[in-house]
Amino acid sequence: MDAMELWKFGHIVAMFVAVSIFVGQGMLEGAVARSGDVRALRRVLAVEDRFAPIGGGVLLLGVVLGFITAIVGDLDLTQAWLVIGYVLTAVIFVNAFAYHIPTANKLKALSAASPDDEPSAELRAAIAAPIGTLMRWLTASSGWR
């Protein structure tokens, strides 16, 4: 295995791990939130607090390994398929900071304020919010419903 293959392997593994963490968290959080089980939602959000930074770190590692792969492989960093990859990675980061992190924080606060046996009206409204519906529709191909 030459150097480029090694870097490429590391890049692909890191990206698979990062996407698996993000998609898995999103699917689990969404399913538990919609179930109305406040205690389970609190537990899922607490676990998510531990896994989200790992997913972000692995995603950054994947980006770095991707750049190293491109440089070692003597690829033109301005090729269209690479530029599309840069844009999609930027979309992941914008989506994380503009939607997913604030939504998780809001759900944490609302689930903490809800009684144990039933979600509060505010928590139910947050779960049914139009942006949440839009995000579920956009990510439906990943199975997040």
C-alpha positions as protocol buffer text, in pm:
chain_id: "A"
residue {
  index: 1
  type: MET
  ca { x: 0 y: 0 z: 0 }
}
residue {
  index: 2
  type: ASP
  ca { x: 154 y: 328 z: -107 }
}
residue {
  index: 3
  type: ALA
  ca { x: 127 y: 657 z: 80 }
}
residue {
  index: 4
  type: MET
  ca { x: -169 y: 790 z: -119 }
}
residue {
  index: 5
  type: GLU
  ca { x: -371 y: 473 z: -62 }
}
residue {
  index: 6
  type: LEU
  ca { x: -299 y: 493 z: 311 }
}
residue {
  index: 7
  type: TRP
  ca { x: -407 y: 857 z: 333 }
}
residue {
  index: 8
  type: LYS
  ca { x: -714 y: 787 z: 118 }
}
residue {
  index: 9
  type: PHE
  ca { x: -811 y: 493 z: 340 }
}
residue {
  index: 10
  type: GLY
  ca { x: -781 y: 713 z: 652 }
}
residue {
  index: 11
  type: HIS
  ca { x: -988 y: 986 z: 486 }
}
residue {
  index: 12
  type: ILE
  ca { x: -1266 y: 747 z: 383 }
}
residue {
  index: 13
  type: VAL
  ca { x: -1278 y: 578 z: 724 }
}
residue {
  index: 14
  type: ALA
  ca { x: -1290 y: 912 z: 906 }
}
residue {
  index: 15
  type: MET
  ca { x: -1569 y: 1044 z: 684 }
}
residue {
  index: 16
  type: PHE
  ca { x: -1774 y: 725 z: 724 }
}
residue {
  index: 17
  type: VAL
  ca { x: -1736 y: 738 z: 1102 }
}
residue {
  index: 18
  type: ALA
  ca { x: -1829 y: 1108 z: 1119 }
}
residue {
  index: 19
  type: VAL
  ca { x: -2135 y: 1070 z: 898 }
}
residue {
  index: 20
  type: SER
  ca { x: -2243 y: 758 z: 1087 }
}
residue {
  index: 21
  type: ILE
  ca { x: -2225 y: 946 z: 1417 }
}
residue {
  index: 22
  type: PHE
  ca { x: -2415 y: 1247 z: 1283 }
}
residue {
  index: 23
  type: VAL
  ca { x: -2687 y: 1052 z: 1100 }
}
residue {
  index: 24
  type: GLY
  ca { x: -2727 y: 807 z: 1388 }
}
residue {
  index: 25
  type: GLN
  ca { x: -2761 y: 1086 z: 1643 }
}
residue {
  index: 26
  type: GLY
  ca { x: -3010 y: 1273 z: 1428 }
}
residue {
  index: 27
  type: MET
  ca { x: -3224 y: 968 z: 1365 }
}
residue {
  index: 28
  type: LEU
  ca { x: -3225 y: 867 z: 1731 }
}
residue {
  index: 29
  type: GLU
  ca { x: -3291 y: 1217 z: 1860 }
}
residue {
  index: 30
  type: GLY
  ca { x: -3576 y: 1271 z: 1614 }
}
residue {
  index: 31
  type: ALA
  ca { x: -3740 y: 936 z: 1682 }
}
residue {
  index: 32
  type: VAL
  ca { x: -3719 y: 972 z: 2060 }
}
residue {
  index: 33
  type: ALA
  ca { x: -3839 y: 1334 z: 2050 }
}
residue {
  index: 34
  type: ARG
  ca { x: -4142 y: 1238 z: 1843 }
}
residue {
  index: 35
  type: SER
  ca { x: -4219 y: 947 z: 2077 }
}
residue {
  index: 36
  type: GLY
  ca { x: -4302 y: 1193 z: 2356 }
}
residue {
  index: 37
  type: ASP
  ca { x: -4092 y: 1000 z: 2610 }
}
residue {
  index: 38
  type: VAL
  ca { x: -3938 y: 1287 z: 2805 }
}
residue {
  index: 39
  type: ARG
  ca { x: -3706 y: 1071 z: 3017 }
}
residue {
  index: 40
  type: ALA
  ca { x: -3567 y: 893 z: 2710 }
}
residue {
  index: 41
  type: LEU
  ca { x: -3520 y: 1226 z: 2530 }
}
residue {
  index: 42
  type: ARG
  ca { x: -3319 y: 1360 z: 2823 }
}
residue {
  index: 43
  type: ARG
  ca { x: -3094 y: 1052 z: 2815 }
}
residue {
  index: 44
  type: VAL
  ca { x: -3047 y: 1067 z: 2437 }
}
residue {
  index: 45
  type: LEU
  ca { x: -2956 y: 1435 z: 2450 }
}
residue {
  index: 46
  type: ALA
  ca { x: -2707 y: 1371 z: 2731 }
}
residue {
  index: 47
  type: VAL
  ca { x: -2538 y: 1098 z: 2529 }
}
residue {
  index: 48
  type: GLU
  ca { x: -2545 y: 1320 z: 2222 }
}
residue {
  index: 49
  type: ASP
  ca { x: -2346 y: 1582 z: 2416 }
}
residue {
  index: 50
  type: ARG
  ca { x: -2065 y: 1327 z: 2440 }
}
residue {
  index: 51
  type: PHE
  ca { x: -2078 y: 1199 z: 2082 }
}
residue {
  index: 52
  type: ALA
  ca { x: -2126 y: 1526 z: 1889 }
}
residue {
  index: 53
  type: PRO
  ca { x: -1775 y: 1658 z: 1963 }
}
residue {
  index: 54
  type: ILE
  ca { x: -1629 y: 1321 z: 1863 }
}
residue {
  index: 55
  type: GLY
  ca { x: -1819 y: 1334 z: 1532 }
}
residue {
  index: 56
  type: GLY
  ca { x: -1702 y: 1690 z: 1472 }
}
residue {
  index: 57
  type: GLY
  ca { x: -1342 y: 1601 z: 1549 }
}
residue {
  index: 58
  type: VAL
  ca { x: -1351 y: 1297 z: 1324 }
}
residue {
  index: 59
  type: LEU
  ca { x: -1506 y: 1508 z: 1045 }
}
residue {
  index: 60
  type: LEU
  ca { x: -1222 y: 1761 z: 1077 }
}
residue {
  index: 61
  type: LEU
  ca { x: -971 y: 1473 z: 1075 }
}
residue {
  index: 62
  type: GLY
  ca { x: -1134 y: 1344 z: 756 }
}
residue {
  index: 63
  type: VAL
  ca { x: -1103 y: 1686 z: 594 }
}
residue {
  index: 64
  type: VAL
  ca { x: -734 y: 1708 z: 685 }
}
residue {
  index: 65
  type: LEU
  ca { x: -670 y: 1354 z: 561 }
}
residue {
  index: 66
  type: GLY
  ca { x: -856 y: 1439 z: 240 }
}
residue {
  index: 67
  type: PHE
  ca { x: -630 y: 1738 z: 177 }
}
residue {
  index: 68
  type: ILE
  ca { x: -322 y: 1529 z: 249 }
}
residue {
  index: 69
  type: THR
  ca { x: -450 y: 1262 z: 9 }
}
residue {
  index: 70
  type: ALA
  ca { x: -505 y: 1520 z: -264 }
}
residue {
  index: 71
  type: ILE
  ca { x: -160 y: 1673 z: -214 }
}
residue {
  index: 72
  type: VAL
  ca { x: 24 y: 1340 z: -192 }
}
residue {
  index: 73
  type: GLY
  ca { x: -172 y: 1215 z: -493 }
}
residue {
  index: 74
  type: ASP
  ca { x: -79 y: 1527 z: -687 }
}
residue {
  index: 75
  type: LEU
  ca { x: -445 y: 1615 z: -745 }
}
residue {
  index: 76
  type: ASP
  ca { x: -555 y: 1961 z: -855 }
}
residue {
  index: 77
  type: LEU
  ca { x: -735 y: 2101 z: -549 }
}
residue {
  index: 78
  type: THR
  ca { x: -961 y: 2306 z: -777 }
}
residue {
  index: 79
  type: GLN
  ca { x: -1112 y: 2009 z: -963 }
}
residue {
  index: 80
  type: ALA
  ca { x: -1490 y: 2034 z: -974 }
}
residue {
  index: 81
  type: TRP
  ca { x: -1554 y: 1718 z: -770 }
}
residue {
  index: 82
  type: LEU
  ca { x: -1323 y: 1844 z: -494 }
}
residue {
  index: 83
  type: VAL
  ca { x: -1484 y: 2189 z: -492 }
}
residue {
  index: 84
  type: ILE
  ca { x: -1826 y: 2020 z: -462 }
}
residue {
  index: 85
  type: GLY
  ca { x: -1688 y: 1825 z: -165 }
}
residue {
  index: 86
  type: TYR
  ca { x: -1567 y: 2148 z: -2 }
}
residue {
  index: 87
  type: VAL
  ca { x: -1910 y: 2307 z: -46 }
}
residue {
  index: 88
  type: LEU
  ca { x: -2091 y: 2002 z: 93 }
}
residue {
  index: 89
  type: THR
  ca { x: -1859 y: 1991 z: 393 }
}
residue {
  index: 90
  type: ALA
  ca { x: -1925 y: 2361 z: 455 }
}
residue {
  index: 91
  type: VAL
  ca { x: -2300 y: 2289 z: 437 }
}
residue {
  index: 92
  type: ILE
  ca { x: -2258 y: 2019 z: 704 }
}
residue {
  index: 93
  type: PHE
  ca { x: -2081 y: 2267 z: 935 }
}
residue {
  index: 94
  type: VAL
  ca { x: -2333 y: 2548 z: 872 }
}
residue {
  index: 95
  type: ASN
  ca { x: -2621 y: 2307 z: 929 }
}
residue {
  index: 96
  type: ALA
  ca { x: -2465 y: 2183 z: 1252 }
}
residue {
  index: 97
  type: PHE
  ca { x: -2412 y: 2529 z: 1400 }
}
residue {
  index: 98
  type: ALA
  ca { x: -2721 y: 2699 z: 1256 }
}
residue {
  index: 99
  type: TYR
  ca { x: -2976 y: 2423 z: 1317 }
}
residue {
  index: 100
  type: HIS
  ca { x: -2873 y: 2104 z: 1493 }
}
residue {
  index: 101
  type: ILE
  ca { x: -2682 y: 2243 z: 1791 }
}
residue {
  index: 102
  type: PRO
  ca { x: -2940 y: 2515 z: 1871 }
}
residue {
  index: 103
  type: THR
  ca { x: -3224 y: 2265 z: 1829 }
}
residue {
  index: 104
  type: ALA
  ca { x: -3058 y: 2011 z: 2060 }
}
residue {
  index: 105
  type: ASN
  ca { x: -2997 y: 2285 z: 2318 }
}
residue {
  index: 106
  type: LYS
  ca { x: -3361 y: 2397 z: 2296 }
}
residue {
  index: 107
  type: LEU
  ca { x: -3482 y: 2037 z: 2332 }
}
residue {
  index: 108
  type: LYS
  ca { x: -3254 y: 1992 z: 2636 }
}
residue {
  index: 109
  type: ALA
  ca { x: -3399 y: 2299 z: 2806 }
}
residue {
  index: 110
  type: LEU
  ca { x: -3758 y: 2210 z: 2719 }
}
residue {
  index: 111
  type: SER
  ca { x: -3723 y: 1844 z: 2820 }
}
residue {
  index: 112
  type: ALA
  ca { x: -3565 y: 1949 z: 3151 }
}
residue {
  index: 113
  type: ALA
  ca { x: -3863 y: 2179 z: 3214 }
}
residue {
  index: 114
  type: SER
  ca { x: -4121 y: 1913 z: 3117 }
}
residue {
  index: 115
  type: PRO
  ca { x: -4278 y: 1676 z: 3365 }
}
residue {
  index: 116
  type: ASP
  ca { x: -4139 y: 1321 z: 3352 }
}
residue {
  index: 117
  type: ASP
  ca { x: -4455 y: 1159 z: 3220 }
}
residue {
  index: 118
  type: GLU
  ca { x: -4564 y: 1397 z: 2943 }
}
residue {
  index: 119
  type: PRO
  ca { x: -4392 y: 1655 z: 2722 }
}
residue {
  index: 120
  type: SER
  ca { x: -4491 y: 2014 z: 2791 }
}
residue {
  index: 121
  type: ALA
  ca { x: -4684 y: 2210 z: 2530 }
}
residue {
  index: 122
  type: GLU
  ca { x: -4363 y: 2401 z: 2450 }
}
residue {
  index: 123
  type: LEU
  ca { x: -4169 y: 2078 z: 2393 }
}
residue {
  index: 124
  type: ARG
  ca { x: -4445 y: 1939 z: 2169 }
}
residue {
  index: 125
  type: ALA
  ca { x: -4445 y: 2265 z: 1971 }
}
residue {
  index: 126
  type: ALA
  ca { x: -4066 y: 2255 z: 1931 }
}
residue {
  index: 127
  type: ILE
  ca { x: -4080 y: 1897 z: 1803 }
}
residue {
  index: 128
  type: ALA
  ca { x: -4351 y: 1987 z: 1551 }
}
residue {
  index: 129
  type: ALA
  ca { x: -4187 y: 2314 z: 1441 }
}
residue {
  index: 130
  type: PRO
  ca { x: -4188 y: 2374 z: 1064 }
}
residue {
  index: 131
  type: ILE
  ca { x: -3807 y: 2389 z: 1042 }
}
residue {
  index: 132
  type: GLY
  ca { x: -3793 y: 2048 z: 1208 }
}
residue {
  index: 133
  type: THR
  ca { x: -4035 y: 1916 z: 949 }
}
residue {
  index: 134
  type: LEU
  ca { x: -3823 y: 2070 z: 672 }
}
residue {
  index: 135
  type: MET
  ca { x: -3505 y: 1913 z: 813 }
}
residue {
  index: 136
  type: ARG
  ca { x: -3678 y: 1573 z: 839 }
}
residue {
  index: 137
  type: TRP
  ca { x: -3788 y: 1603 z: 476 }
}
residue {
  index: 138
  type: LEU
  ca { x: -3440 y: 1707 z: 359 }
}
residue {
  index: 139
  type: THR
  ca { x: -3279 y: 1416 z: 540 }
}
residue {
  index: 140
  type: ALA
  ca { x: -3550 y: 1160 z: 458 }
}
residue {
  index: 141
  type: SER
  ca { x: -3316 y: 968 z: 232 }
}
residue {
  index: 142
  type: SER
  ca { x: -3106 y: 887 z: 539 }
}
residue {
  index: 143
  type: GLY
  ca { x: -3411 y: 738 z: 707 }
}
residue {
  index: 144
  type: TRP
  ca { x: -3453 y: 1021 z: 959 }
}
residue {
  index: 145
  type: ARG
  ca { x: -3831 y: 1044 z: 999 }
}
